[in-house]
Each structure stands twice: as structure tokens, then as C-alpha cells.
Coordinates of C-alpha atoms and ligand atoms in Angstrom, one line a residue:
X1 CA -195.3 79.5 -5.7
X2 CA -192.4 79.7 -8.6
X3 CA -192.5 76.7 -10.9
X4 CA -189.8 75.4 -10.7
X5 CA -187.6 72.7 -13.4
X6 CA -186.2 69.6 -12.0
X7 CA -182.5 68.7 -11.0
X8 CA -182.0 68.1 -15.3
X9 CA -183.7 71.3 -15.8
X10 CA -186.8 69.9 -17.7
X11 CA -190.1 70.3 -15.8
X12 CA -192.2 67.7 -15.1
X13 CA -195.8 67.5 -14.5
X14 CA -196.2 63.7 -14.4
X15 CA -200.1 63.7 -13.1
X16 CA -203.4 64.9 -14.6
X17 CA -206.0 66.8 -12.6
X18 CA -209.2 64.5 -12.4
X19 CA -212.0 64.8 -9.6
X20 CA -210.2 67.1 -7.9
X21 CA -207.2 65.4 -7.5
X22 CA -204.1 64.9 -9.5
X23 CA -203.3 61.1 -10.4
X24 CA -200.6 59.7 -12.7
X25 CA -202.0 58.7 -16.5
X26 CA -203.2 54.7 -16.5
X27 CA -200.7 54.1 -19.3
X28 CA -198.2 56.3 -17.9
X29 CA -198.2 58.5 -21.0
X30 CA -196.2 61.3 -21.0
X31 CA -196.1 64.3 -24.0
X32 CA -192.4 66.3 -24.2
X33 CA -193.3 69.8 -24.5
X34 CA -190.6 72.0 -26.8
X35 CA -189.5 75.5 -26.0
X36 CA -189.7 76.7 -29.7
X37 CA -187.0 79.3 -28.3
X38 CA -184.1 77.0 -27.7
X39 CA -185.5 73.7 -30.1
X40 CA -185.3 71.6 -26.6
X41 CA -187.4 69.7 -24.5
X42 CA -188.3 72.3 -21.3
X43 CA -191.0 70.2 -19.9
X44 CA -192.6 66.2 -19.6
X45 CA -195.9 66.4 -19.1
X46 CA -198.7 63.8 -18.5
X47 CA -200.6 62.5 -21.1
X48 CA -204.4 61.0 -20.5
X49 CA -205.7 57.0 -21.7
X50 CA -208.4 56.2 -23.2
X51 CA -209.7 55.3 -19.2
X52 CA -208.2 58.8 -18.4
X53 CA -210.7 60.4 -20.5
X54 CA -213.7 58.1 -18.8
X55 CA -212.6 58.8 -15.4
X56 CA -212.4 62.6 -16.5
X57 CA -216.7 62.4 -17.8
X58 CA -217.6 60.6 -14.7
X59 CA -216.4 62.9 -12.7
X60 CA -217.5 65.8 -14.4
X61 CA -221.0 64.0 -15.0
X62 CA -221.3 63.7 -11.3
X63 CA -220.0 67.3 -10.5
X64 CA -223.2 68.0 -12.7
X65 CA -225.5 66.3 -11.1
X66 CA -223.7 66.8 -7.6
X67 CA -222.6 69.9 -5.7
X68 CA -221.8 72.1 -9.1
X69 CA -225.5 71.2 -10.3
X70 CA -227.1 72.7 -7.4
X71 CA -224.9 75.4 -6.5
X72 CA -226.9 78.6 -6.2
X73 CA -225.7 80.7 -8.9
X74 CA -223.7 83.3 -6.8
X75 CA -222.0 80.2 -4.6
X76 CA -220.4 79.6 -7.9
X77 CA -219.5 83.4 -8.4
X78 CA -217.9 83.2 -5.7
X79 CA -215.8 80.3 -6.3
X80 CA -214.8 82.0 -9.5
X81 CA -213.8 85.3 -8.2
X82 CA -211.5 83.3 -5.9
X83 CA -210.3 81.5 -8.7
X84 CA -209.4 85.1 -10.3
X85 CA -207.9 85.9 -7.7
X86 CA -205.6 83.3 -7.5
X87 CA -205.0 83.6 -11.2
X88 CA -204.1 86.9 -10.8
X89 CA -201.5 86.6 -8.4
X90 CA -199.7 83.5 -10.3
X91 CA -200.0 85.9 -13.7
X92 CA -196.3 86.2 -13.9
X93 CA -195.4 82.6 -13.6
X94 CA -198.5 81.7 -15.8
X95 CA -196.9 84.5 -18.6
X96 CA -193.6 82.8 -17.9
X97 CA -194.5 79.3 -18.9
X98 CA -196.4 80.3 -22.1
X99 CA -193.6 82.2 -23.3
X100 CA -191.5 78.8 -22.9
X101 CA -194.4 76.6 -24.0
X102 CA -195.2 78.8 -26.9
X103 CA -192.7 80.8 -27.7
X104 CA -194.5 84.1 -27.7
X105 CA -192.8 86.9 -26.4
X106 CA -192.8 87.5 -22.4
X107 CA -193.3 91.3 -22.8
X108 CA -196.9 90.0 -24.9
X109 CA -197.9 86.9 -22.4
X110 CA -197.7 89.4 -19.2
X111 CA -199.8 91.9 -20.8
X112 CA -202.2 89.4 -22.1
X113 CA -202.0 87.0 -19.3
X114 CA -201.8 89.7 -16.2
X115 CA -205.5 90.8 -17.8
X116 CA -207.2 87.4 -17.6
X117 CA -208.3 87.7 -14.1
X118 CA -210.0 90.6 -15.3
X119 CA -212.4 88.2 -17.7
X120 CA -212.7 85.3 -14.8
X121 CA -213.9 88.2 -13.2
X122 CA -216.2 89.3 -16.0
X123 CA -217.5 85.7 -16.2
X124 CA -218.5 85.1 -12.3
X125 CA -220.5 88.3 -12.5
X126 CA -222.7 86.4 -15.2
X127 CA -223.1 83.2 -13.4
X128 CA -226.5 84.2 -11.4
X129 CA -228.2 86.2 -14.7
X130 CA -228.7 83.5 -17.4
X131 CA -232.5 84.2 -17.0
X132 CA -235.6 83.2 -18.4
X133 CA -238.4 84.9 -19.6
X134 CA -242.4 84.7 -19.3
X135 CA -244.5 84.0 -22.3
X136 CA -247.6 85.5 -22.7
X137 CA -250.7 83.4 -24.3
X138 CA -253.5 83.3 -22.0
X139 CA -254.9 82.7 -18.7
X140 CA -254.9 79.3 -19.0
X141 CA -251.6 78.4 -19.1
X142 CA -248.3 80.2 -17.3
X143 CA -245.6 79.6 -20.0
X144 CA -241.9 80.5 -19.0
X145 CA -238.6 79.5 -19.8
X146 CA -235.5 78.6 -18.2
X147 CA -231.6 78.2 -19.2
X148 CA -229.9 75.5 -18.3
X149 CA -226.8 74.6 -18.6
X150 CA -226.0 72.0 -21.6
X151 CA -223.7 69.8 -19.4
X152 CA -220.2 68.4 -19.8
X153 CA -218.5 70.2 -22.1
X154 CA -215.1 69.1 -23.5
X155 CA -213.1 72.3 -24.1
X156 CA -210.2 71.7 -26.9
X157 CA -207.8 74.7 -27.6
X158 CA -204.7 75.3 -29.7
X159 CA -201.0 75.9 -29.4
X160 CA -201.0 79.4 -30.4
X161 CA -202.8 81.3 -27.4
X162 CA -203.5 78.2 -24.9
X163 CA -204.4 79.8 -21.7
X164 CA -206.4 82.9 -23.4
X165 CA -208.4 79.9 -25.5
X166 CA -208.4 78.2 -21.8
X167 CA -210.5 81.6 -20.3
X168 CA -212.7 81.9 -23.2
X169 CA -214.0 78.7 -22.6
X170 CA -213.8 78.0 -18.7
X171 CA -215.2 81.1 -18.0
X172 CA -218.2 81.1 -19.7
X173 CA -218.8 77.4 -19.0
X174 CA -218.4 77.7 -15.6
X175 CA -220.8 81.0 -15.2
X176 CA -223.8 78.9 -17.2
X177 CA -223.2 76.0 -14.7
X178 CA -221.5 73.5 -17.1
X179 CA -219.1 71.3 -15.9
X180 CA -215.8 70.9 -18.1
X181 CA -212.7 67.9 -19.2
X182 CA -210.4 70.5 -20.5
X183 CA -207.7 69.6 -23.3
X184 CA -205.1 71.8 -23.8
X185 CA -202.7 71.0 -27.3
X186 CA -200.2 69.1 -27.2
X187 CA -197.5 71.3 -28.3
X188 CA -198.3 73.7 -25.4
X189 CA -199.9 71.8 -22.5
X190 CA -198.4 73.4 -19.4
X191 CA -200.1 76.4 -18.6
X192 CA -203.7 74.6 -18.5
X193 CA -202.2 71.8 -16.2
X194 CA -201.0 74.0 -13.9
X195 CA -204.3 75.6 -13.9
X196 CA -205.8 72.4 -12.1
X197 CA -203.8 73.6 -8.7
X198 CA -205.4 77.3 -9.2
X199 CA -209.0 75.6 -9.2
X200 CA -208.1 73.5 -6.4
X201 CA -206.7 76.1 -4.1
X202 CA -210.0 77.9 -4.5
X203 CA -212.0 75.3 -3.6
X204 CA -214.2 74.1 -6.2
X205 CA -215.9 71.0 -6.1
X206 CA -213.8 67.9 -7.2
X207 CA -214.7 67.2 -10.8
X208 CA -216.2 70.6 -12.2
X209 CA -213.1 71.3 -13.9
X210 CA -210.6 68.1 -15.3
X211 CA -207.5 68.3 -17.5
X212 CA -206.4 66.0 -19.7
X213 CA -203.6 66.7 -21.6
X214 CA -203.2 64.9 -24.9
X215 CA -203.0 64.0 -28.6
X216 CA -206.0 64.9 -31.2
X217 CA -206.4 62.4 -33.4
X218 CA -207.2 58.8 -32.3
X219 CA -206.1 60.3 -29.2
X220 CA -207.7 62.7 -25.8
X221 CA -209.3 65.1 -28.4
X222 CA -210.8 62.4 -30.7
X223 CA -212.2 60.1 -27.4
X224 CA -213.7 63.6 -25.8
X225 CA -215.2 64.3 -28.8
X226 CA -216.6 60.7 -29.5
X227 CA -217.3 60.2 -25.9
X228 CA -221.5 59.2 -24.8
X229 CA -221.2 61.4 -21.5
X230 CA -219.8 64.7 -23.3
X231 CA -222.8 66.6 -24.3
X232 CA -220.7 70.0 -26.0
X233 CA -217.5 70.4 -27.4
X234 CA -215.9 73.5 -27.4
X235 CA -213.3 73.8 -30.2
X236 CA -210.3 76.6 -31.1
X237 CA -208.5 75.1 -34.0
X238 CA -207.9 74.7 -37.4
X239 CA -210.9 74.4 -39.8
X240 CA -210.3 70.8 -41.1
X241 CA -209.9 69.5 -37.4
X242 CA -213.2 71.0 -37.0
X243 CA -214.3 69.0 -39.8
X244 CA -213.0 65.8 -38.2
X245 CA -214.8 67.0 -35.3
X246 CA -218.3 67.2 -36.5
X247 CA -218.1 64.1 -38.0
X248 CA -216.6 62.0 -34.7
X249 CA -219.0 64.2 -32.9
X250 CA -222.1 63.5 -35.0
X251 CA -222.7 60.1 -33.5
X252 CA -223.5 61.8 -30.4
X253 CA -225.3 64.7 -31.1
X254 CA -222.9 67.0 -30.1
X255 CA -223.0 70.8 -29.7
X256 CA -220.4 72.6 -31.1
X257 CA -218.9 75.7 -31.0
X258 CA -216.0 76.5 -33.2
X259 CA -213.5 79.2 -33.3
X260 CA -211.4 79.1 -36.5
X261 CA -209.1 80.5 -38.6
X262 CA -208.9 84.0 -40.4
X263 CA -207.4 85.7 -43.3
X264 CA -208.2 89.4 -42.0
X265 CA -208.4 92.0 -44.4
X266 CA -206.9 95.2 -43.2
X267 CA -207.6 98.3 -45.0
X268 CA -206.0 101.6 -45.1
X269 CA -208.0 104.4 -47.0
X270 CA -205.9 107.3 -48.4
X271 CA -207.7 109.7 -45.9
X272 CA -206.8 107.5 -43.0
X273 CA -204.3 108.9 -40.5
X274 CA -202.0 106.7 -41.7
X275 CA -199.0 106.6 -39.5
X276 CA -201.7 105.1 -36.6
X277 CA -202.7 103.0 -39.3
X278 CA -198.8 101.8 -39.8
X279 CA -198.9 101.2 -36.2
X280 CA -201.7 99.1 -36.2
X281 CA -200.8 97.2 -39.3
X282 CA -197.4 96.0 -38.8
X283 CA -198.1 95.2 -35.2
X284 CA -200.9 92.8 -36.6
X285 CA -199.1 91.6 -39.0
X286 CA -196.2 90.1 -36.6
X287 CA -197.5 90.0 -33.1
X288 CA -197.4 86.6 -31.6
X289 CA -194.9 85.5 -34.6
X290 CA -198.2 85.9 -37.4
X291 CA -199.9 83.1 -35.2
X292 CA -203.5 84.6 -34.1
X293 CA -206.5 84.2 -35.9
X294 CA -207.5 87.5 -35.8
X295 CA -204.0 89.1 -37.2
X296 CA -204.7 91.5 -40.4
X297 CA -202.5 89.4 -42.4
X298 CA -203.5 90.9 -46.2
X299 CA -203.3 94.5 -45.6
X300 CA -205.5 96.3 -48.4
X301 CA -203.6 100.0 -49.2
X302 CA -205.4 101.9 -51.3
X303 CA -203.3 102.9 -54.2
X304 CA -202.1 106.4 -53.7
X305 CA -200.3 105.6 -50.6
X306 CA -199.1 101.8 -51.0
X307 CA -195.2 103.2 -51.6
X308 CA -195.6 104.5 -48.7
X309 CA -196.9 102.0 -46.6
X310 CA -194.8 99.3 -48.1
X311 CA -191.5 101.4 -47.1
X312 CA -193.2 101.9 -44.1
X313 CA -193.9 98.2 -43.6
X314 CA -190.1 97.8 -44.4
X315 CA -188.0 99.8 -41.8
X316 CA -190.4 98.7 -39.2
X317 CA -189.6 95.2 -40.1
X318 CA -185.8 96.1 -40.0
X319 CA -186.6 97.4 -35.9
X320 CA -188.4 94.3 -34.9
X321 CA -186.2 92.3 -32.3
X322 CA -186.7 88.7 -32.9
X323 CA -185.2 86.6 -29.9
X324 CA -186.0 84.2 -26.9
X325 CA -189.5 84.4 -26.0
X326 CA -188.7 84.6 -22.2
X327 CA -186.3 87.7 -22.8
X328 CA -188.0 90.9 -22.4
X329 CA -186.7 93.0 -25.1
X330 CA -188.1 90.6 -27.6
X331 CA -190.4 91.7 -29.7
X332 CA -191.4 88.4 -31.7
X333 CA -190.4 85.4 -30.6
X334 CA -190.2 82.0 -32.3
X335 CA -192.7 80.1 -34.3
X336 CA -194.2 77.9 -31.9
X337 CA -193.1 74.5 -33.2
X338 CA -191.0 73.0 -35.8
X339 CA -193.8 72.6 -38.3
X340 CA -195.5 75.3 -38.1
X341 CA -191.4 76.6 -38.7
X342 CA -191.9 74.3 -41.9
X343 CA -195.6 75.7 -43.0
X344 CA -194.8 79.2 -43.0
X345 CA -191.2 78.8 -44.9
X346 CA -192.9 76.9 -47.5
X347 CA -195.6 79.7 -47.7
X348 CA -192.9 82.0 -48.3
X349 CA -191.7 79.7 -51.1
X350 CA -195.2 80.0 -52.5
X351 CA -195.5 84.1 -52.6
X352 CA -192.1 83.8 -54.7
X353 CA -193.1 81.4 -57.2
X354 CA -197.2 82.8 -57.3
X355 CA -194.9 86.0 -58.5
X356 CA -195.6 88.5 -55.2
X357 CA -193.0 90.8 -54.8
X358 CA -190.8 89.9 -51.3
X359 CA -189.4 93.7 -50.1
X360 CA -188.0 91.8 -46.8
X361 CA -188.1 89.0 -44.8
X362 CA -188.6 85.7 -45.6
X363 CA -185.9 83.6 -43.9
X364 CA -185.1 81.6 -40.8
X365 CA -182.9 82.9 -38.9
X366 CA -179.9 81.0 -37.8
X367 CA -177.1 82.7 -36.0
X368 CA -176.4 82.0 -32.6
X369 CA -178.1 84.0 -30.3
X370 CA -180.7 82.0 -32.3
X371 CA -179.2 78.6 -31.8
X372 CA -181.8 76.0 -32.6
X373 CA -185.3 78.0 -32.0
X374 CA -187.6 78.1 -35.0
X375 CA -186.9 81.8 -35.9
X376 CA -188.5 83.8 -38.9
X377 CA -187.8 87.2 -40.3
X378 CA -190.9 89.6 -40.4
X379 CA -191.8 89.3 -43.8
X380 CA -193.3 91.6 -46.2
X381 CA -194.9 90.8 -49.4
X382 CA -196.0 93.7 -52.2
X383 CA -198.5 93.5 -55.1
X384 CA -200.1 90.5 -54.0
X385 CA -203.1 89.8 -56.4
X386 CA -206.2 88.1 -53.6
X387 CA -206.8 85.5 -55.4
X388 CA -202.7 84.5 -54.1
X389 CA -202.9 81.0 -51.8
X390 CA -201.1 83.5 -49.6
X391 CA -203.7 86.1 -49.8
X392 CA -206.4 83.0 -49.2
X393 CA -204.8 80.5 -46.9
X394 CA -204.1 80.7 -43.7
X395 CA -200.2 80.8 -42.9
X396 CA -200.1 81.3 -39.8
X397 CA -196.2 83.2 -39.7
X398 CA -195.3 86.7 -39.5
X399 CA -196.1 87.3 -43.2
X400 CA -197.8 90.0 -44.6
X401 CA -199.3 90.5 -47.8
X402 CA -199.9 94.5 -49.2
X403 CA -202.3 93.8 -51.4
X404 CA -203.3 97.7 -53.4
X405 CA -207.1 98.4 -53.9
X406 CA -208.9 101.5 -56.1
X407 CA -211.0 103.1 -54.3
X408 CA -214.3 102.0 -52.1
X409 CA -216.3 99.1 -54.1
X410 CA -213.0 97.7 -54.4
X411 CA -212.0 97.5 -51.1
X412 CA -215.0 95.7 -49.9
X413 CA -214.6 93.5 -53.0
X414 CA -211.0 92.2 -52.0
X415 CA -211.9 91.6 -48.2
X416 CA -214.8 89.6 -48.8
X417 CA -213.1 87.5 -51.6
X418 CA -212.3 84.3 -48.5
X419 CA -214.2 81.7 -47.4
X420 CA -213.0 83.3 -43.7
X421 CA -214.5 86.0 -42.2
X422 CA -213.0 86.1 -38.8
X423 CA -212.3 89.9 -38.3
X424 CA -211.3 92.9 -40.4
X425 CA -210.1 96.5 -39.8
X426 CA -210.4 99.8 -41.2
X427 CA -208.9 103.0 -41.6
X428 CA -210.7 106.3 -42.7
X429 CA -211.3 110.0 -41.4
X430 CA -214.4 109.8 -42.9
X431 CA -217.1 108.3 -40.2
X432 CA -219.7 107.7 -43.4
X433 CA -217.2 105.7 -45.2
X434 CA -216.5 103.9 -41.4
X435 CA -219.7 102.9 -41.3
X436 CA -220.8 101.9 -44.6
X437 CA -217.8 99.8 -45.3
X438 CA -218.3 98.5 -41.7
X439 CA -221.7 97.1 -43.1
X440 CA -220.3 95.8 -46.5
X441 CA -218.0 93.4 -44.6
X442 CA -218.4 89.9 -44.1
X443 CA -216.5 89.2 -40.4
X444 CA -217.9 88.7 -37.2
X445 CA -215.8 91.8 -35.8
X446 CA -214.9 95.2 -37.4
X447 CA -212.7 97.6 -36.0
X448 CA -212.4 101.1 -36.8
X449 CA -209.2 102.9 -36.6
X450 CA -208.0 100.1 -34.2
X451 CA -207.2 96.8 -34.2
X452 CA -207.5 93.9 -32.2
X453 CA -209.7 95.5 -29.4
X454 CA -210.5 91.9 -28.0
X455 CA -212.3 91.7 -24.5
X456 CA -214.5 89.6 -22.6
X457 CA -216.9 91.7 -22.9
X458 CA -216.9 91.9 -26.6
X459 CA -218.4 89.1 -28.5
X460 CA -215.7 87.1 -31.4
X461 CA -216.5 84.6 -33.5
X462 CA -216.6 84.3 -37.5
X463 CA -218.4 84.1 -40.3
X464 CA -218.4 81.4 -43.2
X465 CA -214.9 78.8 -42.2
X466 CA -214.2 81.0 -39.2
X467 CA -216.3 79.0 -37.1
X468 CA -219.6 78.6 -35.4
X469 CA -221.1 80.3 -32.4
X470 CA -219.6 83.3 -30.3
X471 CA -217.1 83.7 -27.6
X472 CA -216.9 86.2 -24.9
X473 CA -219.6 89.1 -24.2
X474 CA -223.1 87.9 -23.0
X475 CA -223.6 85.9 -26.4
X476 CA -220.9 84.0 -25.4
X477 CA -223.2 82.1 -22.3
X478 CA -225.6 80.9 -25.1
X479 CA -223.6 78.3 -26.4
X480 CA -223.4 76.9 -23.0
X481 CA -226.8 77.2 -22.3
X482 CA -229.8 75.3 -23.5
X483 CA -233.6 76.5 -22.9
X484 CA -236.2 74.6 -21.0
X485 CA -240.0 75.7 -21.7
X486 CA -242.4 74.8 -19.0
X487 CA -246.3 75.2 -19.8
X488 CA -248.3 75.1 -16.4
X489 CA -252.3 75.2 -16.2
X490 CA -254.3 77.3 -13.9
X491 CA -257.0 75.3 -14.0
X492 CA -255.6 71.6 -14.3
X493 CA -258.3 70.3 -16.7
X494 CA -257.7 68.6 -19.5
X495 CA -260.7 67.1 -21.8
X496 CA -261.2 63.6 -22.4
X497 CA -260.6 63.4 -26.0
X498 CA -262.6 59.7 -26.6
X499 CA -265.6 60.6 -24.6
X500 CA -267.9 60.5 -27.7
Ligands
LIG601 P1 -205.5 72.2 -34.5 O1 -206.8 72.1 -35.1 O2 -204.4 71.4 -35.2 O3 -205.6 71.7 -33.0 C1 -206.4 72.3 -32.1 C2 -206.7 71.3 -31.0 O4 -207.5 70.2 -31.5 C3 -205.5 70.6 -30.3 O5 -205.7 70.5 -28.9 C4 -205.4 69.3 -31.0 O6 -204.8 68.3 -30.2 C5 -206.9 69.0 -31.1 N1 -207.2 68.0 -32.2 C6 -206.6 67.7 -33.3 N2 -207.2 66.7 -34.0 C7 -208.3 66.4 -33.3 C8 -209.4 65.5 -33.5 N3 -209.4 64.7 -34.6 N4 -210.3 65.4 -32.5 C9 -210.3 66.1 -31.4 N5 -209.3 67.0 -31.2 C10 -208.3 67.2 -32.1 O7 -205.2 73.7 -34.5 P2 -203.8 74.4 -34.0 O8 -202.8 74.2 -35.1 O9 -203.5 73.9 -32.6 O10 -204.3 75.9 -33.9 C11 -204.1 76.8 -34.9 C12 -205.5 77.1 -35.5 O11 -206.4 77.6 -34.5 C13 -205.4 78.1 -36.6 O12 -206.2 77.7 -37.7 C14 -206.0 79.4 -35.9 O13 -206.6 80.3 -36.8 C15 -207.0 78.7 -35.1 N6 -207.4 79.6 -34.0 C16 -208.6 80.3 -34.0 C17 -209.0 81.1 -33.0 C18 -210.3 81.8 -33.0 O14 -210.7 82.3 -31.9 N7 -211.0 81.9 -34.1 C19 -208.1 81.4 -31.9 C20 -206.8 80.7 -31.9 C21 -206.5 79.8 -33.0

């Protein structure tokens, strides 16, 4: 079923997805979602109340403690792999709204989005295995342990990837048991709305799965996060939200998990095979317009070979086709709103005056295929020194610094010089060198003559302000899971302590 605009041409999705069925907002609140490719409202979409949000934890809360809560394990797998299913067929319209909602280029949303299915998939198979184990101690006592899931969980994701931040944190809810109020941002809300009909067409029971589109801030994300029946929150998002977060959440006793930013280091050793490494590097450096996480945006070039990779980095920048996200011979689309637009110009204004050389790039582009989107040129910057705010802060635009490095020690010096430690990649011939500057680095994921290998399967999270806890592969269930330790006696005797 095509989504399709209204008579005006702006969508609207005017009703939130609570218990299982889809009711208009209390206040009538509504949040105008901007195609960052054309500057224009493409879709109104329903914003929750504060009684929104309540009506969202009660039903989840009784989900829990309802049909969800005592759902055999592979019932719920089952429900899941339908849910895959379904997800895989709508793929292409689900690719086609984040393009519009985001911005990011169609030809990157289908391949991300038409794999997605594949990790729902992933997910159900896990939903019958979170296991126990047996304690040994002696004969008196059987000891044994049990996971459980930790509840309602309030998932809140970002603009940037929402319905790949949406499967990270559904999937592995849902497989441990959890019920879930999901926020998507507000700057790209759509995709996770439209979700809701996916989980209803597959027949899950009303209220394991609500969404609640809103605001953060005194707003949907800060009543989740504040709210008595949430027990977890499940964040993607920028580091001081996360701090805002904690504190709201500490009233509570909340469980977190957090999933931050980065400032990847990227490095290319002279023996690397160093046209892959190109490959790798400029493709990190501007896929999804600069706005993942995980993007190598300082590239460390070790010194022999930085002319060459910075002309490199040059004349691909000249071939990468910035347009409208929904045409498919875009490469990069546009910056997904107007201030992240803003943040990254104003970075760019801060390489220049910190004194980093700018070899090209650097300016919004404004001509008319253009029109009003929020449009960036691929930028490169050379001899960036790390201790550079754009070397250390996240920007978050298709910016990337070369920063030049000696030799080994050096290397490992300048990528562990962050308070991030997201991810980082390296390039070498030389498998001892792979693996002992693997070892040096400070990230929660390395990759080795690659880049951005990101599955399901594979667990991500950071280290230091990238965040707490992991996403994806098995480890990923753990934050969704607590453990329950029962003690039984073989014998049932127990001595009277005040007999004498
Ligand atoms: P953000 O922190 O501004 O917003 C994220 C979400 O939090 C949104 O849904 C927002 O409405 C909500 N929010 C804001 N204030 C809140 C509050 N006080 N209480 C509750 N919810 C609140 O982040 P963003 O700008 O949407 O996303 C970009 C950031 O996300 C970047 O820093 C990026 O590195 C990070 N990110 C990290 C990963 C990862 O896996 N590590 C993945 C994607 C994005």
C-alpha cells in the first residue's frame, strides 16, 4: 500500500498508534515534518500530550503483564518474523519516506532499509534463548538463574538514521519480552509512525508496541523518561541530551542504554592498499551527508602518502552528486534540517579561523536544482592539528579532516586523543600491525581494511561519551534483560535461630 500525500500534497498522519489502535492526540498536537530536500513542509504528523504518553505506559504496562508477558517465547518469534515480513515487502515505500523525512539519499535508504527485515529476522530467532544458567554450591540448595525481561522500555532515536535506530531497539526489546512507547525525533517522525500499521497487520497484541511522536525537552521524550511506569530508556542521541536524560531519569531509577556520538579516527598506513583505503575513506567521510555516528570523520594519513590522499580526497569530492534525496542518482543528499545546515557551516567557519587548510568544499549550495534544500559541498580539510574543535567535536556534516601522523605510536596517539570512542578503522598489509593497533585503540568497534561493516549480528556501542551499553549481536539482549536468582532447598529445613 503506497503512501500516499493528500489533495495539498503534504501527508498527514493525524493519529498516534496506542494499544493497538490509532487515536488522534488529546491536545490535538501536530509536528510539521520538513523535506530537507526542497526546505518545505512534506508531512503533518501527530504529536503525543502529556495524557498521550500515560495512555501509551498503561498500555504497554498491561501488554506486560497481559498476553506479551506470557507469550511462550517462540509465539513471539513468530509474531516477529511476520512483522519482518511485512516490513520487508513495504521496504521501498519505508526507503521512500526517509529519504523525504531525512533527506538521505534514496539510492542509501533502499540499501539500508531493504536489509532491515533481515535484523527483525535476526532478532525473532533470539526471542526463545535468553537462558539461564545453574549454579553449583551444594546439595542443599538448587541455585539457577533466569532472564527476564526489564519491562517497559521507552525507545528515543534521532533524525539522522530513524528507522535503523527504530530496529536496533524494537528488535531486541521485543525478542527479550519487553514491551515498548517508541519516540521517534521530531525532525523525522514518519517512518516510525507508519510502523504502527506494520505491527498491527501482523497481529501483535494491542499495546506491546506504542508510538508517540513528539518533542524532547519538556515534551514526549522528557515525560517518557520522567515517567513512574517506564522502567528502561533506550536512547540514540546527542551526548548532552543523554546528560539531561540521566538526570530526569534518576528519579526513577532508570536503566539506560546510550548510543552517542563519535569522532572516528580513520587511519591509513603507508603499506595499506590505498586506493581501497580512498574508497573507504571518502565514502565515510560523506555518506548520509557526514550525519552517522560511526563516519571516520578525521582521517589519520600517515605522512608519506597524505599528498596523495588529500588529492585523492579532492577529485572524489569534485564527482560526488549532491541533489534531492528521493532522486536516484544522488549521491548525498541534504543536511537533514535547517540547523544542523547552520552547525556544520559554522564548523566550517571554525576549521578556517583554527588555521586548517580547506582544499574544497565548504559551502551551501544554492543554485536551482537546489532551490531551498539545506545543501553542502563535500568538504575537505588538510593539516588539521587533533587537538582542532573540528578534529574533537562532533559536526555532524560532510566534513573531513586529514589529519598526517608519523609512524605507529603516533597513530594510536592521535585516535585516542577524544573523549569519543565510537568506532575506528584501519588500513595496513601488515596483519601484525592490524592487530596490535586494533588492541591500542580505545572504540567499541575496529575495522580492518573495511569500514562501516555494521550488522545485527555485530555488537556497536562506544567507549568513554559514545555511550553506554551495546546494540545489536547477542550483547545487545542484555540491556533488555534483567537476571532473577532463585535458591530452592532440597530438604526445606531451616534452623530456629532463638532456640537457646
Ligand atoms: P538529540 O539528542 O538532539 O535527540 C535525540 C532524541 O532525543 C530525539 O528524539 C529528541 O526529541 C529526544 N530528546 C531531546 N531532548 C530530550 C530530553 N530532554 N528528554 C528526552 N528526550 C529528548 O540527537 P539528534 O540530534 O537527534 O541525533 C544526532 C546525535 O545522535 C549525534 O550526536 C549522533 O552521533 C548520535 N547518534 C548516535 C548513534 C549511535 O549509535 N552511537 C547513532 C545515530 C546517532
Amino acid at each position: 500500500m503506497p503512501i500516499e500525500p493528500a489533495s495539498d500534497k503534504v501527508l498527514r498522519l493525524d493519529h498516534l498508534f496506542i494499544g493497538g489502535e490509532w487515536s488522534p492526540p488529546e491536545d490535538g498536537g501536530e509536528i510539521n515534518s520538513i523535506d530537507p530536500s526542497t526546505g518545505r513542509v512534506w508531512a503533518v504528523v501527530a504529536s503525543g500530550g502529556k495524557g498521550d504518553v500515560d495512555r501509551a505506559v498503561a498500555s504497554a504496562r498491561a501488554a506486560l503483564e497481559g498476553p506479551w508477558g506470557h507469550m511462550p517465547g517462540h509465539e513471539r518469534a513468530a509474531l516477529m518474523r511476520r512483522f519482518a515480513d511485512l516490513y520487508q515487502a513495504r521496504a521501498g515505500d519505508l526507503a521512500e519516506i526517509e529519504a523525504r523525512d531525512s533527506g538521505r539519499a534514496i539510492r542509501e535508504t533502499r540499501a539500508d532499509i531493504g536489509s532491515h527485515h533481515h535484523g527483525y529476522h535476526w532478532w525473532a530467532s533470539l526471542a526463545d534463548k535468553a537462558a539461564g544458567r545453574t549454579i553449583p554450591f551444594d546439595d542443599t540448595v538448587h541455585a539457577f538463574t533466569s532472564r527476564v525481561p526489564v519491562g517497559v522500555v521507552a525507545a528515543i532515536t534521532p533524525w539522522n538514521v530513524p528507522l535503523m535506530a527504530a530496529a536496533w531497539k524494537l528488535g531486541p526489546a521485543l525478542a527479550a519480552g519487553c514491551t515498548v512507547v517508541i519516540k521517534p525525533a521530531e525532525q523525522t517522525p514518519v517512518g516510525t509512525l507508519e510502523l504502527g500499521k506494520l505491527f498491527e497487520a501482523a497481529g501483535f497484541p494491542p499495546g506491546v508496541v506504542n508510538i508517540v511522536p513528539g518533542y524532547g525537552a519538556g515534551d514526549v521524550g522528557e515525560w517518557l523518561v520522567a515517567h513512574p511506569g517506564v522502567d528502561k530508556v533506550a536512547f540514540t542521541g546527542e551526548g548532552e541530551t543523554a546528560k539531561a536524560i540521566l538526570r530526569t531519569g534518576a528519579e526513577t531509577m532508570k536503566r539506560f542504554t546510550f548510543e552517542l556520538g563519535g569522532k572516528s579516527p580513520h587511519i591509513i598506513f603507508e603499506d595499506a592498499d590505498v586506493e581501497q583505503a580512498i574508497n573507504a575513506a571518502t565514502n565515510s567521510a560523506w555518506t548520509l551527508c557526514g550525519q552517522s555516528c560511526a563516519l571516520g570523520s578525521r582521517v589519520l594519513v600517515q605522512r608519506s602518502i597524505y599528498d596523495q590522499v588529500a588529492e585523492a580526497f579532492c577529485s572524489r569530492a569534485a564527482k560526488v552528486r549532491v541533489g534531492p534525496a528521493i532522486d536516484p542518482h544522488t549521491h548525498m543528499g541534504p543536511q537533514a534540517h535547517l540547523a544542523q545546515l547552520e552547525k556544520t557551516l559554522s564548523y566550517i567557519g571554525i576549521g578556517r579561523s583554527e588555521g586548517a587548510e580547506l582544499l574544497t568544499g565548504g559551502e551551501r549550495l544554492v543554485s536551482n536544482t537546489h532551490s531551498a534544500g539545506y545543501f553542502v559541498q563535500p568538504t575537505v580539510f588538510a593539516n588539521v592539528s587533533n587537538d582542532m574543535r573540528i578534529a574533537q567535536e562532533e559536526i555532524f556534516g560532510p566534513v573531513a579532516a586529514l589529519i598526517p601522523f608519523e609512524d605507529e605510536d603516533d597513530a594510536v596517539s592521535i585516535a585516542n586523543d577524544t573523549r569519543f570512542g565510537l568506532t575506528a578503522g584501519l588500513w595496513t598489509r601488515d596483519t601484525g600491525r592490524a592487530h596490535r593497533v586494533a588492541s591500542r585503540i580505545r572504540a567499541g568497534m575496529i575495522w580492518v581494511n573495511t569500514y562501516r561493516f555494521i550488522r545485527w549480528s555485530t555488537p556497536y556501542g562506544g567507549f568513554g561519551a559514545s555511550g553506554w551499553g551495546r546494540e545489536n549481536g547477542i550483547e545487545g539482549l542484555d540491556g533488555y534483560l534483567d537476571t532473577r536468582t532463585t535458591i530452592v532447598s532440597t530438604h526445606g529445613r531451616f534452623p530456629d535461630a532463638y532456640v537457646d
